[in-house]
mmCIF file of C-alpha atoms and ligand atoms in Angstrom:
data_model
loop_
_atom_site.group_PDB
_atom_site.id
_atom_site.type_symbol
_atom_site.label_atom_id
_atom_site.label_comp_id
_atom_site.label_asym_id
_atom_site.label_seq_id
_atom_site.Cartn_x
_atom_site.Cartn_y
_atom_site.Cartn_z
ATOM 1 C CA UNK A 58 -18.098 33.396 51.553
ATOM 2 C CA UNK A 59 -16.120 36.385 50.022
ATOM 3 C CA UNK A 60 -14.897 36.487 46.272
ATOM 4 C CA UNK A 61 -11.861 38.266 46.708
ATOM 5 C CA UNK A 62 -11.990 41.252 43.319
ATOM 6 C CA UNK A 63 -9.422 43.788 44.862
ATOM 7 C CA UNK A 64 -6.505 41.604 43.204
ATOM 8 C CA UNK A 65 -5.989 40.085 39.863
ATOM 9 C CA UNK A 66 -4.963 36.349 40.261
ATOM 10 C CA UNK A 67 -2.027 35.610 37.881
ATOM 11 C CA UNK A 68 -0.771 32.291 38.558
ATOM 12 C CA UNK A 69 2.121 30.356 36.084
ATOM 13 C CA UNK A 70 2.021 26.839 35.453
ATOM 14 C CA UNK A 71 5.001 26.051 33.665
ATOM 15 C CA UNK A 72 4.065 22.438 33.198
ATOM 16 C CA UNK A 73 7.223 20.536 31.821
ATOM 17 C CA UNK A 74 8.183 22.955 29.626
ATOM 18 C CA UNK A 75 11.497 24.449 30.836
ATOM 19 C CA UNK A 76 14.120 22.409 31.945
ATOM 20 C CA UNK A 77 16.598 23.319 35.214
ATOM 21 C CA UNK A 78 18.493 26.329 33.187
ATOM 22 C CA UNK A 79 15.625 27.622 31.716
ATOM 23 C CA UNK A 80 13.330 27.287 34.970
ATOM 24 C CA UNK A 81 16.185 29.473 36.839
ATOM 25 C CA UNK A 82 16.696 32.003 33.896
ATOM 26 C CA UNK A 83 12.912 32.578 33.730
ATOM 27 C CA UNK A 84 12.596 33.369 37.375
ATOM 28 C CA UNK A 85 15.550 35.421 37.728
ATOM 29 C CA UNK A 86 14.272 37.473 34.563
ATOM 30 C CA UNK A 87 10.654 37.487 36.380
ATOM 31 C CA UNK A 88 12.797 38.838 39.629
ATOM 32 C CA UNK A 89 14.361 41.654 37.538
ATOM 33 C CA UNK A 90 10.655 42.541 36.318
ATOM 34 C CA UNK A 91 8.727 42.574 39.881
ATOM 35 C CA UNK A 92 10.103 45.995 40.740
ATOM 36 C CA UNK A 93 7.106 46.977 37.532
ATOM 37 C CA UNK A 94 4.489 44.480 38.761
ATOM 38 C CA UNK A 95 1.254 46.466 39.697
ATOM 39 C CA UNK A 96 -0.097 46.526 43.282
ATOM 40 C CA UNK A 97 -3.448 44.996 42.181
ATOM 41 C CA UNK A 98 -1.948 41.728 40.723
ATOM 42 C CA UNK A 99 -0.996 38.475 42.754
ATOM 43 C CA UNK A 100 1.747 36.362 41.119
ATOM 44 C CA UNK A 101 2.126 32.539 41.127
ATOM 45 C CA UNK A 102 4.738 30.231 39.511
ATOM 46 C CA UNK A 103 4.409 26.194 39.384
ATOM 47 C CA UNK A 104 7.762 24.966 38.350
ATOM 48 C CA UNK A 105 8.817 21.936 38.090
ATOM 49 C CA UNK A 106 10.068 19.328 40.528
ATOM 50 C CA UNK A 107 13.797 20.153 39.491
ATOM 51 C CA UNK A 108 14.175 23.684 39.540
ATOM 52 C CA UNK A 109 11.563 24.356 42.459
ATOM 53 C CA UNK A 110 14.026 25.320 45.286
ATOM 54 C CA UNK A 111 16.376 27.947 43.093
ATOM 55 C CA UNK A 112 13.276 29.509 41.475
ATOM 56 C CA UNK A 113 11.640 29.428 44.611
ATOM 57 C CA UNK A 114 14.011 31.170 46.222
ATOM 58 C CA UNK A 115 14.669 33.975 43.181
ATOM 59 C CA UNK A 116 10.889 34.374 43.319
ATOM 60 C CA UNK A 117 10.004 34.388 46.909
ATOM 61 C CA UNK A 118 12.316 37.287 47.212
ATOM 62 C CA UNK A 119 10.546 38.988 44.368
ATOM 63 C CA UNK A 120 7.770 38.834 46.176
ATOM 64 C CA UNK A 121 6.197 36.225 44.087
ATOM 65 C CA UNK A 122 4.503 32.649 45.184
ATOM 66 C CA UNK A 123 5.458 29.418 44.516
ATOM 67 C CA UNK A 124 3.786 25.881 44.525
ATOM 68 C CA UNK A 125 4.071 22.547 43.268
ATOM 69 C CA UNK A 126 2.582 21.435 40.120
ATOM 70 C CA UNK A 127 1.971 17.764 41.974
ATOM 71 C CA UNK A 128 2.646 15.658 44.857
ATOM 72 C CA UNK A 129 1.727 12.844 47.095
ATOM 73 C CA UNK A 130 -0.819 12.671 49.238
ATOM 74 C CA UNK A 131 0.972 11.385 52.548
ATOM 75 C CA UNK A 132 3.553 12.999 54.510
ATOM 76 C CA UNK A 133 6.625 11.007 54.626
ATOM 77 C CA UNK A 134 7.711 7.128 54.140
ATOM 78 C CA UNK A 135 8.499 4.396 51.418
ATOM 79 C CA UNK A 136 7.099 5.965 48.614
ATOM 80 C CA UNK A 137 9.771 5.803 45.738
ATOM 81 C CA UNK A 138 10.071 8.809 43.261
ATOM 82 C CA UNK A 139 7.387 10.745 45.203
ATOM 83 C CA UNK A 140 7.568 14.368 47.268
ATOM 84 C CA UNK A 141 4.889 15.578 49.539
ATOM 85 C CA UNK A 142 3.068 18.847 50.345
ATOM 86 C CA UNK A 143 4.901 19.223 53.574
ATOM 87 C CA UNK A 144 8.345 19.140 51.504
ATOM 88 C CA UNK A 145 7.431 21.615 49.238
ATOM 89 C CA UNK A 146 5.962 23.659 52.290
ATOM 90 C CA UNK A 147 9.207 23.882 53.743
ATOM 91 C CA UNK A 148 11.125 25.131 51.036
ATOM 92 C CA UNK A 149 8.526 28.054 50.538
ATOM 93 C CA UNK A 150 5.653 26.776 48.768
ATOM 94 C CA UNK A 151 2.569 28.749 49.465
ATOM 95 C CA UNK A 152 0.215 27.002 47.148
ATOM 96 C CA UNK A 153 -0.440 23.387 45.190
ATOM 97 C CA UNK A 154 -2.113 22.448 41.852
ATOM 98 C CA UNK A 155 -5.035 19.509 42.902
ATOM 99 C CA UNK A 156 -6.431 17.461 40.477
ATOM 100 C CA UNK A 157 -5.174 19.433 36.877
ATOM 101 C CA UNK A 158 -6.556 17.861 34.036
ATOM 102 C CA UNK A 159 -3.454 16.585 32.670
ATOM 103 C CA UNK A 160 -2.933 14.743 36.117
ATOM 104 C CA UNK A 161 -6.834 13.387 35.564
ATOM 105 C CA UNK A 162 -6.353 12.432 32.239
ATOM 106 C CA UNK A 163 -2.847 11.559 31.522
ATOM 107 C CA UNK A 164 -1.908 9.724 34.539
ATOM 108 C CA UNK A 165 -5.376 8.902 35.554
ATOM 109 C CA UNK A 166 -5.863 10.060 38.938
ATOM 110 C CA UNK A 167 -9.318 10.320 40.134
ATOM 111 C CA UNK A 168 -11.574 12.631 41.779
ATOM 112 C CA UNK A 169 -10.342 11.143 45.268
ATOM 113 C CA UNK A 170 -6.827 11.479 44.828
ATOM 114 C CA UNK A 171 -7.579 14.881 44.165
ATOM 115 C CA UNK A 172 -9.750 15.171 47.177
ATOM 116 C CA UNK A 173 -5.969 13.838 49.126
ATOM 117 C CA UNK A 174 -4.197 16.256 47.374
ATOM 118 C CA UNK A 175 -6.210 18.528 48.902
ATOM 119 C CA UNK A 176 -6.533 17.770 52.336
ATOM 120 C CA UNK A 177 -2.849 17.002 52.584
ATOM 121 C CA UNK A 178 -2.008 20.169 50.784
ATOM 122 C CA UNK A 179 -4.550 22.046 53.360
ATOM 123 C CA UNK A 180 -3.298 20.115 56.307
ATOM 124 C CA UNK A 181 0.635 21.411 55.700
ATOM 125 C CA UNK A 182 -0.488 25.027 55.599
ATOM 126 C CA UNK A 183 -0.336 24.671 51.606
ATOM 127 C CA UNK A 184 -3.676 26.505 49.915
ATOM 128 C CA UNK A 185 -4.501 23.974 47.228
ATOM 129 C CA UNK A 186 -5.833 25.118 43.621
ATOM 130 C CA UNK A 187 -8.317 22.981 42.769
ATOM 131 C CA UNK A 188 -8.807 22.351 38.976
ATOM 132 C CA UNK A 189 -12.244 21.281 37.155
ATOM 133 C CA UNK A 190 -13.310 20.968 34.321
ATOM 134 C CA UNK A 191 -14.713 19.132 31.470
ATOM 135 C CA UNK A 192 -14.121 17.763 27.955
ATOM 136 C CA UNK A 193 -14.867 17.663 25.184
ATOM 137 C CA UNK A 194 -17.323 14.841 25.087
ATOM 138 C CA UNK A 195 -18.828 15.741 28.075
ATOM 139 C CA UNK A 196 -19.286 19.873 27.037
ATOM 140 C CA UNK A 197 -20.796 18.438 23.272
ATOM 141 C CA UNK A 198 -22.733 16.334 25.996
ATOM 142 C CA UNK A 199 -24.053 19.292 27.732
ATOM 143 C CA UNK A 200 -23.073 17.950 30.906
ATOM 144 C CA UNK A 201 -20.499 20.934 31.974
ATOM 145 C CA UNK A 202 -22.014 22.288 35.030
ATOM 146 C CA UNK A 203 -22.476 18.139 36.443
ATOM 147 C CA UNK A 204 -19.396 17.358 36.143
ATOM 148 C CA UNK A 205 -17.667 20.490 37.581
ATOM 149 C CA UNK A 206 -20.075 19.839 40.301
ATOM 150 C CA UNK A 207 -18.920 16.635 41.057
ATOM 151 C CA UNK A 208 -15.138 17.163 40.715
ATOM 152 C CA UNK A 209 -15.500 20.136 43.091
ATOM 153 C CA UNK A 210 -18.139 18.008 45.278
ATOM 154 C CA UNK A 211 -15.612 15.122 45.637
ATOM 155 C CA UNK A 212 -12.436 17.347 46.118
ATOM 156 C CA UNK A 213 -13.728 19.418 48.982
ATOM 157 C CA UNK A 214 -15.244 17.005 50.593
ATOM 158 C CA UNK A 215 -14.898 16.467 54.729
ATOM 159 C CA UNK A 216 -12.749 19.748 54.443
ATOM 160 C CA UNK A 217 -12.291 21.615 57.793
ATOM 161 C CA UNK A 218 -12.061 25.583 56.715
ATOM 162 C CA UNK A 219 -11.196 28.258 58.380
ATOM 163 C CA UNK A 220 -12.954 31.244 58.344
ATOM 164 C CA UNK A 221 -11.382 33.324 56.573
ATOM 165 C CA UNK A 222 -8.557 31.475 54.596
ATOM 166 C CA UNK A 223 -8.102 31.481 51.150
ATOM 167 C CA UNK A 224 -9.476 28.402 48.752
ATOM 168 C CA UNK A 225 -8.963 28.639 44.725
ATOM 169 C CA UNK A 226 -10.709 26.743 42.320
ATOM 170 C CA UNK A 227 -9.316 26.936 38.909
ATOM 171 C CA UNK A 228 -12.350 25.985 36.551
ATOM 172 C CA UNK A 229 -10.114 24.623 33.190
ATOM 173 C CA UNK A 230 -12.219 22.999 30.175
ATOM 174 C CA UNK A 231 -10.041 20.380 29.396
ATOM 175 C CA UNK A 232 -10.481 21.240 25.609
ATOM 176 C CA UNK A 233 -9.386 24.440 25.843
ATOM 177 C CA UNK A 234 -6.149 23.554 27.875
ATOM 178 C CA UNK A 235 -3.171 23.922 25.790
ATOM 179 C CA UNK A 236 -5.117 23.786 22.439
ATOM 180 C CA UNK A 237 -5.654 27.687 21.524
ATOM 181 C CA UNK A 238 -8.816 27.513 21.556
ATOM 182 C CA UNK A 239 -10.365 29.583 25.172
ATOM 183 C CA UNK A 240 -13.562 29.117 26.293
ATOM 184 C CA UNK A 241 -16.018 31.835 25.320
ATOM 185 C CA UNK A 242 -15.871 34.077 28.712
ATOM 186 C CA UNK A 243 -19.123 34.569 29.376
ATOM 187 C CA UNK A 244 -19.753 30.738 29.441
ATOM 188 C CA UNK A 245 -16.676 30.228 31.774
ATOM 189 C CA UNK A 246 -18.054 33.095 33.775
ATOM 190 C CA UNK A 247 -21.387 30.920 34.296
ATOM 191 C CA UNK A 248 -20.131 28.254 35.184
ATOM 192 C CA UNK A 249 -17.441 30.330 37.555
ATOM 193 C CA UNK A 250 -20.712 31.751 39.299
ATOM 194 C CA UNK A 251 -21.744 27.732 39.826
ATOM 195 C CA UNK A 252 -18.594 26.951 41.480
ATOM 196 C CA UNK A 253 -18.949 30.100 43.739
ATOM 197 C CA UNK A 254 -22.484 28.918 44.842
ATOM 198 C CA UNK A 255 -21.322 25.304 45.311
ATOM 199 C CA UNK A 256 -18.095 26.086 46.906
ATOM 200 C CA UNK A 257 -19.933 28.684 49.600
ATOM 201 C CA UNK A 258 -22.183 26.095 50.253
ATOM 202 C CA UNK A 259 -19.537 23.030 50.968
ATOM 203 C CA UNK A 260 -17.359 25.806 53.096
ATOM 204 C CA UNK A 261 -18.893 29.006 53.497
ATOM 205 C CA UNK A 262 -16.197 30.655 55.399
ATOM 206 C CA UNK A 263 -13.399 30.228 52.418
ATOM 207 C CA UNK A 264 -12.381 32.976 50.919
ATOM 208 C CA UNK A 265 -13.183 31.951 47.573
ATOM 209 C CA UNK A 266 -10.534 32.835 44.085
ATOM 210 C CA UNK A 267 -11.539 31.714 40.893
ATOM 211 C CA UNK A 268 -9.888 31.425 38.141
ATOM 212 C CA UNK A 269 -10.127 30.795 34.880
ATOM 213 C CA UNK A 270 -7.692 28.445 32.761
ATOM 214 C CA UNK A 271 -7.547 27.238 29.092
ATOM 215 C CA UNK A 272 -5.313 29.006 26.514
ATOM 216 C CA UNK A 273 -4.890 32.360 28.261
ATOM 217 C CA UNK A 274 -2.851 34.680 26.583
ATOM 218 C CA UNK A 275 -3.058 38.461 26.814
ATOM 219 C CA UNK A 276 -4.829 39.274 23.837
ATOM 220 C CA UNK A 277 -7.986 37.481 26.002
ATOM 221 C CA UNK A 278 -7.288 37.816 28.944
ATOM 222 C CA UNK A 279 -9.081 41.280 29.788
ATOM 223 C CA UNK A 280 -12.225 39.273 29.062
ATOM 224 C CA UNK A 281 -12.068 37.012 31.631
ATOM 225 C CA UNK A 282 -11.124 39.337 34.233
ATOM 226 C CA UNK A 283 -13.913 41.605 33.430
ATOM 227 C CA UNK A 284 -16.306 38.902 34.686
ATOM 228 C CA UNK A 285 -17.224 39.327 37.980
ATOM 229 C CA UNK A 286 -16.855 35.458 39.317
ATOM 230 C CA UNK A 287 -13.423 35.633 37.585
ATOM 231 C CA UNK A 288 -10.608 36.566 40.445
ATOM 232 C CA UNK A 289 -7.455 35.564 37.736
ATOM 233 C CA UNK A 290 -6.274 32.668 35.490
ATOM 234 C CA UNK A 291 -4.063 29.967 35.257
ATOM 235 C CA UNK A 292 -1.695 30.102 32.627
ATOM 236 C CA UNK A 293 -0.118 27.568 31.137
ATOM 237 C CA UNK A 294 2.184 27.546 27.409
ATOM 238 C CA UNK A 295 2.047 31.631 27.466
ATOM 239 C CA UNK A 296 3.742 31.431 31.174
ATOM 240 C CA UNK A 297 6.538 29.622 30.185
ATOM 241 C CA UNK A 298 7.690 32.665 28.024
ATOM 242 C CA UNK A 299 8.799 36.322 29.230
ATOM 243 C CA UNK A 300 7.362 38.158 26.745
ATOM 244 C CA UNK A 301 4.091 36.298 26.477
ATOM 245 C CA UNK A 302 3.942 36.561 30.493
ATOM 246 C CA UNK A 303 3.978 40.436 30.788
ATOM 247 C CA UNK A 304 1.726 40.898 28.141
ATOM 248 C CA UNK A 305 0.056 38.909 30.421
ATOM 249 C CA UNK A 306 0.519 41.080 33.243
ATOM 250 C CA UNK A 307 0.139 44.440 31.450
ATOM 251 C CA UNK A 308 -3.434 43.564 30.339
ATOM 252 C CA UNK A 309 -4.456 42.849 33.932
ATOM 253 C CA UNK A 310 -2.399 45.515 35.282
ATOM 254 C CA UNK A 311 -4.295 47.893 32.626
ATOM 255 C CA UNK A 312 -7.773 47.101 33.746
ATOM 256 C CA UNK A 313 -6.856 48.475 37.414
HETATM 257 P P1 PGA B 189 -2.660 26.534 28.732
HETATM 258 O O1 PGA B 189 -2.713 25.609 30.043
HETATM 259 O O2 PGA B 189 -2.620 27.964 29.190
HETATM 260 O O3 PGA B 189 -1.383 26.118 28.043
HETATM 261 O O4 PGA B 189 -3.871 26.236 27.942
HETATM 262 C C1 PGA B 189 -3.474 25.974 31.162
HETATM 263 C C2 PGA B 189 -3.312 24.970 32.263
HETATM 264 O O5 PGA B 189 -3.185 23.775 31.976
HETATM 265 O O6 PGA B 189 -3.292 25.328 33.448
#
């Protein structure tokens, strides 16, 4: 098990936040920027359903990754309203949100549907991001570290990996998503250094990413990078924005 630190891990979730128009005018002003994007920093954007095959095509080009903010577990069939990992793999998708604690908690999925998200997005050639975390009950509770364990337990599990290939885990306290309020870094980084020794144990040969995600913006974002089990974050509200996403990327390009 290797934790990747040669890179910063920048990835975008834009959530629902920008419609079609928006989604395309926010890639194609991210395009006009990647020229400037440092060497050290890997680049990510989630889009929605909607706009994914324009932005992933202005992106792509940029040299920039794309994935899926959700899907559906099974390939192809009578499945109304849904779109699976192998759909979004061939129109360019190189990565897939698993299990994000707005899935969890809004629409209720569970730990196994994030375990299928998983395996389906792994079994297209997708490399899934798999988000933890816990809330606020359960942090007052002290129970942090058992329930990360068992949402990364239950999403990896019967996983075939490669040696060698990528695996990100996104650890995201579900009180600090969206709220302003970021977890204090060196508790994230604690429980970051859990995940690595739980993840190397469930598939040793992953190269493992971990990042960090919770109301990242880049007045603290330098923090979190400075840890060493923290490979990048996942950004939600301050990715939806140009100017909130370079200063973004200017802190982590700074600390190269
Ligand atoms: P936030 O969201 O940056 O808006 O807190 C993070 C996420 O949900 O991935």
């Amino acid at each position: 098990m290797a934790l990747y630190k040669e890179k910063f891990y920048l990835f975008a979730n834009w959530k629902m936040y920008l419609d079609f128009v928006e989604s395309n005018i926010l890639a194609n002003a991210l395009a006009n920027e990647a020229a400037k994007f440092p060497a050290n920093v890997k680049l990510a954007v989630f889009p929605s359903a909607l706009s994914f095959y324009p932005v992933s095509q202005v992106l792509r080009d940029a040299g920039i990754s794309v994935g899926p903010q959700n899907f559906f577990h099974i390939d192809k069939g009578g499945y109304t309203g849904e779109m699976s990992a192998r759909m979004y793999k061939a129109l360019g998708a190189d990565y897939a949100l698993a299990g994000h604690s707005e899935r969890r908690h809004i629409f209720h999925e569970t730990n196994e549907e994030a375990r299928q998200k998983v395996a389906a997005a792994a079994s297209v050639g997708l490399t899934p991001v798999v988000c933890v975390g816990e809330t606020l009950d359960e942090k007052k509770k002290n129970h942090t570290l058992d329930v990360v364990k068992s949402q990364l337990y239950s999403a990896l599990d019967g996983l075939e990996w490669p040696e060698g290939k990528e695996l990100v885990v996104a650890y995201e306290p579900v009180w600090a998503i969206g709220t302003g309020e970021a977890c204090d870094p060196e508790a994230a980084e604690e429980t970051h250094k859990a995940i690595a020794g739980w993840a190397g144990d469930v598939l040793p040969k992953a190269e493992l990413v971990l990042l960090y995600g919770g109301s990242v913006k880049g007045a603290n974002i330098s923090e979190f990078l400075k840890k060493p089990h923290i490979n990048g974050c996942l950004v939600g509200g301050a990715s939806a924005k140009l100017e909130s996403w370079m200063e973004i990327v200017n802190a982590a390009a700074d600390l190269a």
